[in-house]
Amino acid sequence: MNLNIKGMAIAFGLVWGISLFVITWWIIFLEGSSNTATFIGKFYIGYSLTPAGSVIGLLWGILDGAIGGAMFAWLYNRFS
């Protein structure tokens, strides 16, 4: 059985992007906005614990998750 590469890319991208968006808003709700550097902000340019940073994180997460999902599906198909 082969995995659909495009489907996995879309699914992984949406899950990672939306998760990063929700987690950012959860932290903003609990602790408030902050422009301090975060671990994720070192990899995702423009990301911070602010409302604008959450949207930037959403976009980066969708892109990064899609690449990861496509790689996972391709490797699975290659070795199965």
CSV table of N, CA, C and O in Angstrom, one decimal:
chain,number,residue,atom,x,y,z
A,1,MET,N,0.8,-1.2,0.0
A,1,MET,CA,0.0,0.0,0.0
A,1,MET,C,0.9,1.2,0.0
A,1,MET,O,1.8,1.4,0.8
A,2,ASN,N,0.6,2.1,-0.9
A,2,ASN,CA,1.4,3.4,-1.0
A,2,ASN,C,0.6,4.5,-0.4
A,2,ASN,O,-0.6,4.6,-0.4
A,3,LEU,N,1.3,5.5,0.2
A,3,LEU,CA,0.7,6.7,0.8
A,3,LEU,C,0.7,7.7,-0.3
A,3,LEU,O,1.5,7.9,-1.2
A,4,ASN,N,-0.4,8.6,-0.2
A,4,ASN,CA,-0.5,9.7,-1.1
A,4,ASN,C,0.4,10.8,-0.6
A,4,ASN,O,0.1,11.4,0.5
A,5,ILE,N,1.4,11.2,-1.4
A,5,ILE,CA,2.4,12.2,-1.0
A,5,ILE,C,1.7,13.5,-0.8
A,5,ILE,O,2.0,14.2,0.2
A,6,LYS,N,0.9,13.9,-1.7
A,6,LYS,CA,0.3,15.3,-1.6
A,6,LYS,C,-0.7,15.3,-0.4
A,6,LYS,O,-0.7,16.3,0.3
A,7,GLY,N,-1.4,14.2,-0.2
A,7,GLY,CA,-2.3,14.2,0.9
A,7,GLY,C,-1.6,14.3,2.3
A,7,GLY,O,-2.0,15.0,3.2
A,8,MET,N,-0.5,13.5,2.4
A,8,MET,CA,0.3,13.6,3.6
A,8,MET,C,0.9,14.9,3.8
A,8,MET,O,1.0,15.4,5.0
A,9,ALA,N,1.4,15.6,2.8
A,9,ALA,CA,2.0,16.9,2.9
A,9,ALA,C,0.9,17.9,3.4
A,9,ALA,O,1.2,18.7,4.3
A,10,ILE,N,-0.3,17.8,2.8
A,10,ILE,CA,-1.3,18.8,3.3
A,10,ILE,C,-1.7,18.5,4.7
A,10,ILE,O,-1.9,19.4,5.5
A,11,ALA,N,-1.9,17.2,5.1
A,11,ALA,CA,-2.3,16.9,6.4
A,11,ALA,C,-1.2,17.3,7.4
A,11,ALA,O,-1.6,17.9,8.5
A,12,PHE,N,0.0,16.9,7.2
A,12,PHE,CA,1.1,17.3,8.1
A,12,PHE,C,1.2,18.8,8.3
A,12,PHE,O,1.4,19.3,9.3
A,13,GLY,N,1.1,19.5,7.1
A,13,GLY,CA,1.3,20.9,7.1
A,13,GLY,C,0.2,21.6,7.9
A,13,GLY,O,0.5,22.5,8.7
A,14,LEU,N,-1.1,21.2,7.7
A,14,LEU,CA,-2.2,21.8,8.5
A,14,LEU,C,-2.1,21.5,10.0
A,14,LEU,O,-2.3,22.4,10.8
A,15,VAL,N,-1.7,20.3,10.3
A,15,VAL,CA,-1.6,19.9,11.7
A,15,VAL,C,-0.5,20.7,12.4
A,15,VAL,O,-0.8,21.2,13.5
A,16,TRP,N,0.6,20.8,11.8
A,16,TRP,CA,1.7,21.5,12.5
A,16,TRP,C,1.5,23.0,12.5
A,16,TRP,O,1.7,23.6,13.5
A,17,GLY,N,1.0,23.6,11.4
A,17,GLY,CA,0.7,25.0,11.4
A,17,GLY,C,-0.4,25.4,12.4
A,17,GLY,O,-0.2,26.4,13.1
A,18,ILE,N,-1.5,24.7,12.4
A,18,ILE,CA,-2.6,25.0,13.3
A,18,ILE,C,-2.1,24.8,14.8
A,18,ILE,O,-2.5,25.5,15.7
A,19,SER,N,-1.4,23.7,15.0
A,19,SER,CA,-0.9,23.4,16.4
A,19,SER,C,0.0,24.6,16.9
A,19,SER,O,-0.2,25.0,18.0
A,20,LEU,N,0.9,25.0,16.0
A,20,LEU,CA,1.8,26.1,16.4
A,20,LEU,C,1.0,27.4,16.7
A,20,LEU,O,1.2,28.1,17.7
A,21,PHE,N,0.0,27.7,15.9
A,21,PHE,CA,-0.9,28.8,16.0
A,21,PHE,C,-1.6,28.8,17.4
A,21,PHE,O,-1.7,29.7,18.1
A,22,VAL,N,-2.3,27.6,17.6
A,22,VAL,CA,-3.0,27.4,18.9
A,22,VAL,C,-2.1,27.5,20.1
A,22,VAL,O,-2.5,28.2,21.1
A,23,ILE,N,-1.0,26.9,20.1
A,23,ILE,CA,-0.1,26.9,21.2
A,23,ILE,C,0.4,28.3,21.5
A,23,ILE,O,0.5,28.7,22.6
A,24,THR,N,0.7,29.1,20.4
A,24,THR,CA,1.1,30.5,20.6
A,24,THR,C,0.0,31.3,21.3
A,24,THR,O,0.3,32.0,22.2
A,25,TRP,N,-1.2,31.1,20.8
A,25,TRP,CA,-2.3,31.9,21.4
A,25,TRP,C,-2.6,31.4,22.9
A,25,TRP,O,-3.0,32.2,23.7
A,26,TRP,N,-2.4,30.1,23.1
A,26,TRP,CA,-2.5,29.6,24.5
A,26,TRP,C,-1.5,30.3,25.4
A,26,TRP,O,-1.8,30.8,26.5
A,27,ILE,N,-0.3,30.4,25.0
A,27,ILE,CA,0.8,31.1,25.8
A,27,ILE,C,0.5,32.6,25.9
A,27,ILE,O,0.7,33.1,27.0
A,28,ILE,N,0.0,33.2,24.8
A,28,ILE,CA,-0.4,34.6,24.9
A,28,ILE,C,-1.5,34.8,25.9
A,28,ILE,O,-1.5,35.8,26.8
A,29,PHE,N,-2.5,33.9,25.9
A,29,PHE,CA,-3.6,34.0,26.9
A,29,PHE,C,-3.1,33.9,28.3
A,29,PHE,O,-3.6,34.6,29.2
A,30,LEU,N,-2.2,32.9,28.6
A,30,LEU,CA,-1.7,32.7,29.9
A,30,LEU,C,-0.7,33.6,30.4
A,30,LEU,O,-0.7,34.1,31.6
A,31,GLU,N,0.2,34.0,29.6
A,31,GLU,CA,1.4,34.8,30.0
A,31,GLU,C,1.5,36.2,29.4
A,31,GLU,O,2.3,37.0,29.8
A,32,GLY,N,0.7,36.5,28.3
A,32,GLY,CA,0.8,37.7,27.6
A,32,GLY,C,1.8,37.7,26.5
A,32,GLY,O,2.6,36.8,26.4
A,33,SER,N,1.7,38.7,25.7
A,33,SER,CA,2.6,38.8,24.5
A,33,SER,C,4.0,39.1,24.9
A,33,SER,O,4.3,39.7,26.0
A,34,SER,N,4.9,38.6,24.1
A,34,SER,CA,6.3,38.8,24.4
A,34,SER,C,7.2,38.8,23.2
A,34,SER,O,6.9,37.9,22.3
A,35,ASN,N,8.1,39.7,23.0
A,35,ASN,CA,9.0,39.7,21.9
A,35,ASN,C,10.3,39.0,22.1
A,35,ASN,O,11.2,39.1,21.3
A,36,THR,N,10.4,38.4,23.3
A,36,THR,CA,11.7,37.7,23.6
A,36,THR,C,11.9,36.5,22.7
A,36,THR,O,10.9,35.9,22.2
A,37,ALA,N,13.1,36.2,22.4
A,37,ALA,CA,13.5,35.1,21.5
A,37,ALA,C,13.0,33.8,22.1
A,37,ALA,O,13.2,33.5,23.3
A,38,THR,N,12.4,33.0,21.3
A,38,THR,CA,12.0,31.6,21.7
A,38,THR,C,12.8,30.6,20.9
A,38,THR,O,13.5,31.0,19.9
A,39,PHE,N,12.8,29.4,21.3
A,39,PHE,CA,13.5,28.3,20.5
A,39,PHE,C,13.0,28.2,19.1
A,39,PHE,O,13.8,28.1,18.2
A,40,ILE,N,11.7,28.2,18.9
A,40,ILE,CA,11.1,28.1,17.6
A,40,ILE,C,11.5,29.3,16.8
A,40,ILE,O,11.7,29.3,15.6
A,41,GLY,N,11.5,30.5,17.4
A,41,GLY,CA,11.8,31.7,16.7
A,41,GLY,C,13.2,31.8,16.1
A,41,GLY,O,13.5,32.5,15.2
A,42,LYS,N,14.1,30.9,16.6
A,42,LYS,CA,15.4,30.9,16.1
A,42,LYS,C,15.4,30.2,14.7
A,42,LYS,O,16.3,30.4,13.9
A,43,PHE,N,14.4,29.3,14.5
A,43,PHE,CA,14.3,28.6,13.2
A,43,PHE,C,13.3,29.2,12.2
A,43,PHE,O,13.5,29.2,11.0
A,44,TYR,N,12.2,29.8,12.8
A,44,TYR,CA,11.2,30.4,12.0
A,44,TYR,C,11.4,31.9,12.0
A,44,TYR,O,11.0,32.5,13.0
A,45,ILE,N,11.9,32.5,11.0
A,45,ILE,CA,12.1,33.9,11.0
A,45,ILE,C,10.8,34.7,11.1
A,45,ILE,O,9.9,34.5,10.4
A,46,GLY,N,10.8,35.6,12.1
A,46,GLY,CA,9.7,36.5,12.3
A,46,GLY,C,8.7,36.0,13.4
A,46,GLY,O,7.8,36.7,13.8
A,47,TYR,N,8.9,34.7,13.8
A,47,TYR,CA,8.0,34.2,14.8
A,47,TYR,C,8.3,34.7,16.2
A,47,TYR,O,9.5,34.9,16.6
A,48,SER,N,7.3,35.1,16.9
A,48,SER,CA,7.4,35.6,18.3
A,48,SER,C,6.0,35.3,19.0
A,48,SER,O,5.1,34.9,18.3
A,49,LEU,N,6.0,35.5,20.3
A,49,LEU,CA,4.8,35.2,21.0
A,49,LEU,C,3.9,36.5,21.0
A,49,LEU,O,3.5,37.0,22.0
A,50,THR,N,3.5,36.8,19.8
A,50,THR,CA,2.6,38.0,19.6
A,50,THR,C,1.5,37.5,18.6
A,50,THR,O,1.7,36.5,17.9
A,51,PRO,N,0.4,38.3,18.5
A,51,PRO,CA,-0.6,37.9,17.5
A,51,PRO,C,-0.1,37.8,16.1
A,51,PRO,O,-0.4,36.9,15.3
A,52,ALA,N,0.8,38.8,15.7
A,52,ALA,CA,1.4,38.8,14.3
A,52,ALA,C,2.3,37.6,14.2
A,52,ALA,O,2.4,36.9,13.2
A,53,GLY,N,3.1,37.3,15.3
A,53,GLY,CA,4.0,36.2,15.3
A,53,GLY,C,3.3,34.8,15.2
A,53,GLY,O,3.8,33.9,14.6
A,54,SER,N,2.0,34.8,15.7
A,54,SER,CA,1.3,33.5,15.6
A,54,SER,C,0.9,33.2,14.1
A,54,SER,O,0.9,32.1,13.7
A,55,VAL,N,0.6,34.3,13.4
A,55,VAL,CA,0.2,34.1,12.0
A,55,VAL,C,1.5,33.7,11.2
A,55,VAL,O,1.5,32.8,10.3
A,56,ILE,N,2.6,34.3,11.5
A,56,ILE,CA,3.9,34.0,10.8
A,56,ILE,C,4.2,32.5,11.2
A,56,ILE,O,4.6,31.8,10.3
A,57,GLY,N,4.0,32.1,12.4
A,57,GLY,CA,4.3,30.7,12.8
A,57,GLY,C,3.3,29.8,12.1
A,57,GLY,O,3.7,28.7,11.7
A,58,LEU,N,2.1,30.2,11.9
A,58,LEU,CA,1.1,29.4,11.1
A,58,LEU,C,1.6,29.1,9.7
A,58,LEU,O,1.7,28.0,9.3
A,59,LEU,N,2.1,30.1,9.1
A,59,LEU,CA,2.6,30.0,7.7
A,59,LEU,C,3.9,29.1,7.6
A,59,LEU,O,4.0,28.3,6.8
A,60,TRP,N,4.8,29.4,8.5
A,60,TRP,CA,6.0,28.6,8.6
A,60,TRP,C,5.7,27.2,8.9
A,60,TRP,O,6.3,26.2,8.4
A,61,GLY,N,4.8,26.9,9.8
A,61,GLY,CA,4.4,25.6,10.2
A,61,GLY,C,3.7,24.8,9.1
A,61,GLY,O,4.0,23.6,8.9
A,62,ILE,N,2.9,25.5,8.3
A,62,ILE,CA,2.3,24.8,7.2
A,62,ILE,C,3.4,24.4,6.2
A,62,ILE,O,3.4,23.3,5.7
A,63,LEU,N,4.3,25.3,5.9
A,63,LEU,CA,5.4,25.0,4.9
A,63,LEU,C,6.3,23.9,5.5
A,63,LEU,O,6.5,22.9,4.8
A,64,ASP,N,6.7,24.0,6.7
A,64,ASP,CA,7.6,23.0,7.3
A,64,ASP,C,6.9,21.7,7.4
A,64,ASP,O,7.5,20.6,7.1
A,65,GLY,N,5.7,21.7,7.9
A,65,GLY,CA,4.9,20.4,8.0
A,65,GLY,C,4.7,19.7,6.7
A,65,GLY,O,4.7,18.5,6.6
A,66,ALA,N,4.4,20.5,5.7
A,66,ALA,CA,4.2,20.0,4.3
A,66,ALA,C,5.4,19.3,3.8
A,66,ALA,O,5.4,18.2,3.2
A,67,ILE,N,6.5,19.9,4.0
A,67,ILE,CA,7.8,19.3,3.5
A,67,ILE,C,8.1,18.0,4.3
A,67,ILE,O,8.4,17.0,3.7
A,68,GLY,N,7.9,18.1,5.6
A,68,GLY,CA,8.1,16.9,6.4
A,68,GLY,C,7.1,15.7,6.1
A,68,GLY,O,7.5,14.6,6.0
A,69,GLY,N,5.9,16.1,5.8
A,69,GLY,CA,4.9,15.1,5.5
A,69,GLY,C,5.2,14.4,4.1
A,69,GLY,O,5.0,13.2,3.9
A,70,ALA,N,5.6,15.3,3.2
A,70,ALA,CA,6.0,14.8,1.8
A,70,ALA,C,7.2,13.8,1.9
A,70,ALA,O,7.2,12.8,1.3
A,71,MET,N,8.2,14.2,2.7
A,71,MET,CA,9.3,13.4,2.9
A,71,MET,C,9.0,12.1,3.5
A,71,MET,O,9.5,11.0,3.1
A,72,PHE,N,8.2,12.1,4.6
A,72,PHE,CA,7.7,10.9,5.3
A,72,PHE,C,7.0,10.0,4.3
A,72,PHE,O,7.3,8.8,4.3
A,73,ALA,N,6.1,10.5,3.6
A,73,ALA,CA,5.3,9.6,2.6
A,73,ALA,C,6.2,9.1,1.5
A,73,ALA,O,6.1,7.9,1.2
A,74,TRP,N,7.1,9.9,1.0
A,74,TRP,CA,8.0,9.4,0.0
A,74,TRP,C,8.9,8.3,0.5
A,74,TRP,O,9.1,7.3,-0.2
A,75,LEU,N,9.5,8.5,1.7
A,75,LEU,CA,10.3,7.5,2.3
A,75,LEU,C,9.6,6.2,2.5
A,75,LEU,O,10.1,5.1,2.3
A,76,TYR,N,8.3,6.3,3.0
A,76,TYR,CA,7.5,5.2,3.3
A,76,TYR,C,7.3,4.4,2.0
A,76,TYR,O,7.4,3.2,2.0
A,77,ASN,N,6.9,5.1,1.0
A,77,ASN,CA,6.6,4.5,-0.3
A,77,ASN,C,7.9,3.8,-0.9
A,77,ASN,O,7.8,2.8,-1.5
A,78,ARG,N,9.0,4.5,-0.7
A,78,ARG,CA,10.3,4.0,-1.2
A,78,ARG,C,10.7,2.7,-0.6
A,78,ARG,O,11.2,1.7,-1.2
A,79,PHE,N,10.5,2.6,0.8
A,79,PHE,CA,11.0,1.4,1.5
A,79,PHE,C,10.0,0.3,1.8
A,79,PHE,O,10.3,-0.7,2.3
A,80,SER,N,8.7,0.6,1.4
A,80,SER,CA,7.7,-0.4,1.7
A,80,SER,C,7.5,-1.3,0.5
A,80,SER,O,7.9,-1.1,-0.6
